[in-house]
C-alpha positions as a Markdown table, in Angstrom:
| # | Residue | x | y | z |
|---|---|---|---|---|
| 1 | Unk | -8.3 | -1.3 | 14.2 |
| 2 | Unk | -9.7 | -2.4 | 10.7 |
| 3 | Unk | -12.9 | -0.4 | 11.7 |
| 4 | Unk | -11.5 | 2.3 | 13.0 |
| 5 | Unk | -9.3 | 2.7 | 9.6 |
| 6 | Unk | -12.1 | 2.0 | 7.5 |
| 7 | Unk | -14.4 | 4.8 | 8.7 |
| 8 | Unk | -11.5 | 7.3 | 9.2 |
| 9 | Unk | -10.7 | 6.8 | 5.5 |
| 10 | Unk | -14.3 | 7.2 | 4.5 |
| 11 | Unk | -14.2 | 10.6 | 6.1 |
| 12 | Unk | -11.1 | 12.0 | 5.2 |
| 13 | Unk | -12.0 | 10.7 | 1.2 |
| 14 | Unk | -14.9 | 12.9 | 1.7 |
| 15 | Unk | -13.1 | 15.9 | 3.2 |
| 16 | Unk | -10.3 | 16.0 | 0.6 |
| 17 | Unk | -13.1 | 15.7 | -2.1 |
| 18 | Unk | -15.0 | 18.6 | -1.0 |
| 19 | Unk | -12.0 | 20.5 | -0.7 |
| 20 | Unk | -10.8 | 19.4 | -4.0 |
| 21 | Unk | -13.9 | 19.4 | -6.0 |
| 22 | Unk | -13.1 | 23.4 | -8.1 |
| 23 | Unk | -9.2 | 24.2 | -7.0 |
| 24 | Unk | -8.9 | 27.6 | -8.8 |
| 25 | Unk | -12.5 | 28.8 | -6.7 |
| 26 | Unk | -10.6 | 27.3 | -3.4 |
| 27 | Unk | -7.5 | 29.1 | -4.0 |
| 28 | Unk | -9.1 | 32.3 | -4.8 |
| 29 | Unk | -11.6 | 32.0 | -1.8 |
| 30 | Unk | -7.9 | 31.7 | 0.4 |
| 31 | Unk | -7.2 | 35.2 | 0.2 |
| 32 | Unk | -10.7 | 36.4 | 1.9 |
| 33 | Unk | -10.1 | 36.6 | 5.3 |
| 34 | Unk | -11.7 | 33.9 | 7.9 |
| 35 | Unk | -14.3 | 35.0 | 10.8 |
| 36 | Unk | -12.3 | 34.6 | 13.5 |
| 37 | Unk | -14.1 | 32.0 | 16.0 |
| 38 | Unk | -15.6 | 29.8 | 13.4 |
| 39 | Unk | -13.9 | 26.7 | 12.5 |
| 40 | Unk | -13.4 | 25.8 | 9.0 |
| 41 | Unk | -11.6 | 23.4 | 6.3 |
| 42 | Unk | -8.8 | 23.0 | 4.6 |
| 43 | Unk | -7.0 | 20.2 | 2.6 |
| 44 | Unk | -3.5 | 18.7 | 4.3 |
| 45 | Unk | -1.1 | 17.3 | 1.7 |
| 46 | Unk | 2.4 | 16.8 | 2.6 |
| 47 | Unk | 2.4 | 16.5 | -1.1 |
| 48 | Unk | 6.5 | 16.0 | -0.5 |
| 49 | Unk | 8.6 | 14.2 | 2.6 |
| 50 | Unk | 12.0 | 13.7 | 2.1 |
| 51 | Unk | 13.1 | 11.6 | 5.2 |
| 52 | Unk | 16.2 | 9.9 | 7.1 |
| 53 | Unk | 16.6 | 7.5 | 9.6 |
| 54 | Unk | 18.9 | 8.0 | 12.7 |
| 55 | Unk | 20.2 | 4.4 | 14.2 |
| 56 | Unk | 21.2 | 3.2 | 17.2 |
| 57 | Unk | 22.6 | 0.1 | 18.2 |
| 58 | Unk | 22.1 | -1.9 | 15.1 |
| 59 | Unk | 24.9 | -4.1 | 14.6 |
| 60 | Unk | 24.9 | -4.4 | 10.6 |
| 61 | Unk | 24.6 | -1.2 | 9.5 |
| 62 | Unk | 27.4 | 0.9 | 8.2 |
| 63 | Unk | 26.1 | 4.5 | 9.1 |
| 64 | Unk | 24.2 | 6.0 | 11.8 |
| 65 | Unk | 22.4 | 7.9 | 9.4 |
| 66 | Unk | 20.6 | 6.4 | 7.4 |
| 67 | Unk | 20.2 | 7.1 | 3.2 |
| 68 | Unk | 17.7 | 9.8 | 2.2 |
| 69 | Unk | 14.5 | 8.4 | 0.8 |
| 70 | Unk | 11.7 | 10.4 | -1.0 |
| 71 | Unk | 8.2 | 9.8 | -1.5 |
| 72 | Unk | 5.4 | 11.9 | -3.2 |
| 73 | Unk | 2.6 | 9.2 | -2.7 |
| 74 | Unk | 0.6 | 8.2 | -1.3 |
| 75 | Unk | -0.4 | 12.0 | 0.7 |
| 76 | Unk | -3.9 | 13.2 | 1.5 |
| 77 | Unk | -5.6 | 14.5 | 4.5 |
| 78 | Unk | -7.7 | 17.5 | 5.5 |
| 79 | Unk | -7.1 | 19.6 | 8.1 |
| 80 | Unk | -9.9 | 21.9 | 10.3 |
| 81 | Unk | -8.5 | 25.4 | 11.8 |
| 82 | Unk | -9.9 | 27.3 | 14.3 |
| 83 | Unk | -8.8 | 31.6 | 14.9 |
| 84 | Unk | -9.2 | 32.6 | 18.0 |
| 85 | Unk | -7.7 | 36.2 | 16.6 |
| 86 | Unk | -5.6 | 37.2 | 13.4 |
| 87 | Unk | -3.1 | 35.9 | 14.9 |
| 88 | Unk | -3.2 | 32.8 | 16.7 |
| 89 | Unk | -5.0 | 29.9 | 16.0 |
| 90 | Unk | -5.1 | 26.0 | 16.2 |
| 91 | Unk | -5.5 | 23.3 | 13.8 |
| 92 | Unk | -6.0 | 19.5 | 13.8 |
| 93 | Unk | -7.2 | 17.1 | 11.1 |
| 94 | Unk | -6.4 | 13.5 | 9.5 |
| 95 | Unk | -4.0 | 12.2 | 6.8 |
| 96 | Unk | -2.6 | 9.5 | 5.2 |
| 97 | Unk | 1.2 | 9.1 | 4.9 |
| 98 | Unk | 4.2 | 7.2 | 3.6 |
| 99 | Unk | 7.1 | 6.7 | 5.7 |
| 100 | Unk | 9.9 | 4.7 | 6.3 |
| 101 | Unk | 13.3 | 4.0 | 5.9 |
| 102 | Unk | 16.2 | 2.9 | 3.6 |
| 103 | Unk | 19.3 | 0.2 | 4.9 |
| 104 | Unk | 21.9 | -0.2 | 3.0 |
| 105 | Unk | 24.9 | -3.2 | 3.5 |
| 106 | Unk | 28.3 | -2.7 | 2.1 |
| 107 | Unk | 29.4 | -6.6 | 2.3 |
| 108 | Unk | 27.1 | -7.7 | -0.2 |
| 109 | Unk | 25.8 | -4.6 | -1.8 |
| 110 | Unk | 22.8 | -5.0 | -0.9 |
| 111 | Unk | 19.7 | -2.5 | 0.2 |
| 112 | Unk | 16.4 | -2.9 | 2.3 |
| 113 | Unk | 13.7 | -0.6 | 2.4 |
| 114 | Unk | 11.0 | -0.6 | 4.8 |
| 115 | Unk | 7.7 | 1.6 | 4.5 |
| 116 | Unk | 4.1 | 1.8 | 6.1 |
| 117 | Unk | 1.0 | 3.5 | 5.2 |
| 118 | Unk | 0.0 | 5.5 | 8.2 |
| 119 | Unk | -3.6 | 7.3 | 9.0 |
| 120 | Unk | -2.7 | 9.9 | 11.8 |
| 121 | Unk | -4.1 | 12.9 | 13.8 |
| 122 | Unk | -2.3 | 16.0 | 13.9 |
| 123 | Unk | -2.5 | 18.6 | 16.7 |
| 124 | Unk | -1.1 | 22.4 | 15.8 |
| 125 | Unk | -0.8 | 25.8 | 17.4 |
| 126 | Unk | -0.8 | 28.4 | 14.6 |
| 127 | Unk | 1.4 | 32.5 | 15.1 |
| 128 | Unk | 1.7 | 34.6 | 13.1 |
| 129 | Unk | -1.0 | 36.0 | 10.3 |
| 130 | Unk | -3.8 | 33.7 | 9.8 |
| 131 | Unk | -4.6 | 35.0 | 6.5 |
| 132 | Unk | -1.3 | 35.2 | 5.1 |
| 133 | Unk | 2.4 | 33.8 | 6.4 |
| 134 | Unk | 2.6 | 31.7 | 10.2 |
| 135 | Unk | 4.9 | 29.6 | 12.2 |
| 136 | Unk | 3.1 | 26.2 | 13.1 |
| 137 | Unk | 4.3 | 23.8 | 16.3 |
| 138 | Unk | 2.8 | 20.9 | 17.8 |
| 139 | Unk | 3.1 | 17.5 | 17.2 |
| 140 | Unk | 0.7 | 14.1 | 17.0 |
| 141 | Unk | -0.1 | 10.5 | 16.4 |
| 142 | Unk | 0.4 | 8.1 | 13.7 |
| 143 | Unk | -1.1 | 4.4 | 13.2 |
| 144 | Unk | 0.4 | 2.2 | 10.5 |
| 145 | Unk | -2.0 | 0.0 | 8.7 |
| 146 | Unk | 0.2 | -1.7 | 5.8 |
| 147 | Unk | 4.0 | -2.9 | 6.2 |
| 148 | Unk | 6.1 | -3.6 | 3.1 |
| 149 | Unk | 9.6 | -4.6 | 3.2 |
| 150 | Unk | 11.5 | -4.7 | -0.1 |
| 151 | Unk | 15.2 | -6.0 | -0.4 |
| 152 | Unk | 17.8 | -6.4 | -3.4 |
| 153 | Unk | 21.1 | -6.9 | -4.2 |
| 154 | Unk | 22.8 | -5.1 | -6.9 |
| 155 | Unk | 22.1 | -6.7 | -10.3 |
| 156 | Unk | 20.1 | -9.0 | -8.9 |
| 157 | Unk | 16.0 | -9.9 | -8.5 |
| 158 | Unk | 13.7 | -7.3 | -5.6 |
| 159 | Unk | 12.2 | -9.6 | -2.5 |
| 160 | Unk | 9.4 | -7.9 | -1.2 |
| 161 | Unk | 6.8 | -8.4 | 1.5 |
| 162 | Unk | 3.9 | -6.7 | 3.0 |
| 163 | Unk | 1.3 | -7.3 | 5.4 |
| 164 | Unk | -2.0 | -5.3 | 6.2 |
| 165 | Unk | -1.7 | -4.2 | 10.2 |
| 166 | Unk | 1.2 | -6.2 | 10.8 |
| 167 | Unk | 3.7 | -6.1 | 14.1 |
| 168 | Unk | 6.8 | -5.5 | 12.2 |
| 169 | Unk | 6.9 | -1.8 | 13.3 |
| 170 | Unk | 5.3 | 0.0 | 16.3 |
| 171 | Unk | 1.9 | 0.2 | 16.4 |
| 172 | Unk | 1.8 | 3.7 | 18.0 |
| 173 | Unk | 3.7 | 6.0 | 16.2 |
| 174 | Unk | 4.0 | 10.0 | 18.2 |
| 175 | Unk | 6.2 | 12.9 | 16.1 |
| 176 | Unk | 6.6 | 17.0 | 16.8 |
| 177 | Unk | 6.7 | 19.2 | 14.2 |
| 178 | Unk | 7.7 | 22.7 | 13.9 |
| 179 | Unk | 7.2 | 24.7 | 10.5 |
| 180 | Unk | 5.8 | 27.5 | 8.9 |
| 181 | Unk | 2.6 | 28.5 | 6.4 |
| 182 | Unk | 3.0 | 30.3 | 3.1 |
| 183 | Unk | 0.0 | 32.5 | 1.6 |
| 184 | Unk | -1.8 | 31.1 | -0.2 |
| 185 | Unk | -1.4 | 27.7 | 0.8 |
| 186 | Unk | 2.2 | 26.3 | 0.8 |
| 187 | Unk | 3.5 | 24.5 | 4.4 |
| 188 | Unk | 7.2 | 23.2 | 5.1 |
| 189 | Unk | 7.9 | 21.0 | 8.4 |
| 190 | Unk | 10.2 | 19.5 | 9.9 |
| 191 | Unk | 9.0 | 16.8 | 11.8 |
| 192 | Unk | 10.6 | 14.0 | 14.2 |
| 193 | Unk | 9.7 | 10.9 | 15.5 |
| 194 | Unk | 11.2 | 10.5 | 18.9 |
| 195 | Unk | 9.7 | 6.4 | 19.6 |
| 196 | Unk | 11.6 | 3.2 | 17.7 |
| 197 | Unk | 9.8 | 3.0 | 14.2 |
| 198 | Unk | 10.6 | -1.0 | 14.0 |
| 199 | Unk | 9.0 | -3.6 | 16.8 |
| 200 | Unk | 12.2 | -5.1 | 18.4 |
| 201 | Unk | 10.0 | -7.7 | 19.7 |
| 202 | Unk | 8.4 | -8.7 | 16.6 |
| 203 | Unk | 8.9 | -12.5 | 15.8 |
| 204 | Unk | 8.7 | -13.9 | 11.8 |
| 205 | Unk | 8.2 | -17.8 | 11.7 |
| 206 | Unk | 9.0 | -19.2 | 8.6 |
| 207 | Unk | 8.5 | -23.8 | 8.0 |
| 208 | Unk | 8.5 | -23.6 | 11.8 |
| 209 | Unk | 11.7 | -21.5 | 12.8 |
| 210 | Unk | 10.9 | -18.1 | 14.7 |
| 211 | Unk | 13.1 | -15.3 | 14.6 |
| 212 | Unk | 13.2 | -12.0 | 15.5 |
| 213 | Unk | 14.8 | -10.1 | 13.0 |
| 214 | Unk | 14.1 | -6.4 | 14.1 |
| 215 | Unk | 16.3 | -7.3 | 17.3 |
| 216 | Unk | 18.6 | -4.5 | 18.1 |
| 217 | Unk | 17.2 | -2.1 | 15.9 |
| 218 | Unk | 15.9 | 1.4 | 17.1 |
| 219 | Unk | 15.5 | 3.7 | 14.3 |
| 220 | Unk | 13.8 | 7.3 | 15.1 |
| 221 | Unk | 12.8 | 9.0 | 11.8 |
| 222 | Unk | 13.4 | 12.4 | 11.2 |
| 223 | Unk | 11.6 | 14.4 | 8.0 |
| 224 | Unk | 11.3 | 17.8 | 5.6 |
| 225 | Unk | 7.8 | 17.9 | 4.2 |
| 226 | Unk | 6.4 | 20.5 | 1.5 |
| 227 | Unk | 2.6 | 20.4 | 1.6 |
| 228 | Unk | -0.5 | 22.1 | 0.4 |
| 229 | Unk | -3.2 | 23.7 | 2.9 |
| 230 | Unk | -5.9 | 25.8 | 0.7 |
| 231 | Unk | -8.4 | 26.8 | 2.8 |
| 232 | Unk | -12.2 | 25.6 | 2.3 |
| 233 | Unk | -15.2 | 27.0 | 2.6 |
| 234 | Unk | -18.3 | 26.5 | 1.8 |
| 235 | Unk | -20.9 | 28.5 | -0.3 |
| 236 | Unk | -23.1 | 30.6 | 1.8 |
């Protein structure tokens, strides 16, 4: 898994600096139109998620909706399309995400918040105009690669703790998405996660006690994004 994360970071770094290296000659090279049946690049920021979780069957929690929680970091990818007319197309790629989910207690005040840095693959069908405004739907697969928990009481000190590839949440994480693409480069989804975000099973043994404190919980996450795509391509 480390590998696998390792080199799929070393390409997507590379993608998103091509794609990034001049913006203004990117974003002016958008509006010329593609040669439909040749694949190119783009970048793939969902530069914005604003997410909730819906519970079920925890015991603790005083909502089944959970608090909204928004991120703007850490969001890259790069995305590569394929037209097979003006007007439909596909479109996969690879990204790095932040997602997660905030609890919040009324007995004691209190608030968790649980996060993980994803790497994910995308898979996309594209109607509409290609080279100007589309409706996107499809769906894909997200692998977490650092956990961090973070707990605190009103007034009082943060607890956190985090772990590179750890069990707390499921190691396979699946999502559909449905949303739409703005010329020159502006994307909105709405994307769900239909699979338990934490590991029920997942057992914490502290001076030689085990527990499983994710017991019960089954949390699906459900998000708004607002990302960039600005087409790349390459100097002939």
């Amino acid at each position: 898994m480390k590998k696998l994360f390792t080199s799929s970071l070393a390409t997507l770094c590379i993608f998103a600096a091509q794609a990034q290296e001049n913006p203004g000659e990117h974003m002016a090279k958008s509006t010329s139109k593609t040669k439909v049946g040749s694949v190119y690049l783009a970048t793939q920021m969902d530069g914005y998620i604003l997410s909730t979780a819906m519970y079920k069957d925890i015991k603790v929690a005083n909502s089944n909706i959970g608090t909204p929680r928004f991120t703007a970091f850490l969001h890259i990818g790069a995305t590569a399309h394929y037209n097979f007319n003006s007007h439909v197309g596909l479109f996969s790629g690879l990204g790095i995400k932040n997602i997660g989910f905030i609890e919040k207690f009324d007995n004691n005040d209190s608030t968790v918040k649980r996060r993980v840095y994803t790497i994910g693959l995308p898979l996309g069908l594209k109607v509409g105009n290609m080279y100007g405004t589309y409706g996107m739907i499809g769906g894909g697969v997200d692998f977490p690669f650092h956990f961090k928990e973070k707990g605190f009481v009103k007034r009082s000190n943060k607890v956190k703790d985090g772990e590179w590839f750890g069990q707390q949440t499921a190691s396979v994480m699946p999502y559909v998405f449905v949303g739409a693409h703005f010329k020159p480069g502006l994307n909105v989804k709405l994307q769900y996660y239909p699979t338990n975000f934490m590991n029920p099973d997942y057992v914490k043994t502290v001076n030689n006690v085990s527990s499983t404190p994710y017991a019960g919980y089954n949390v699906n996450l459900a998000m708004v994004t607002l990302g960039i795509d600005i087409p790349y391509r390459p100097k002939n």
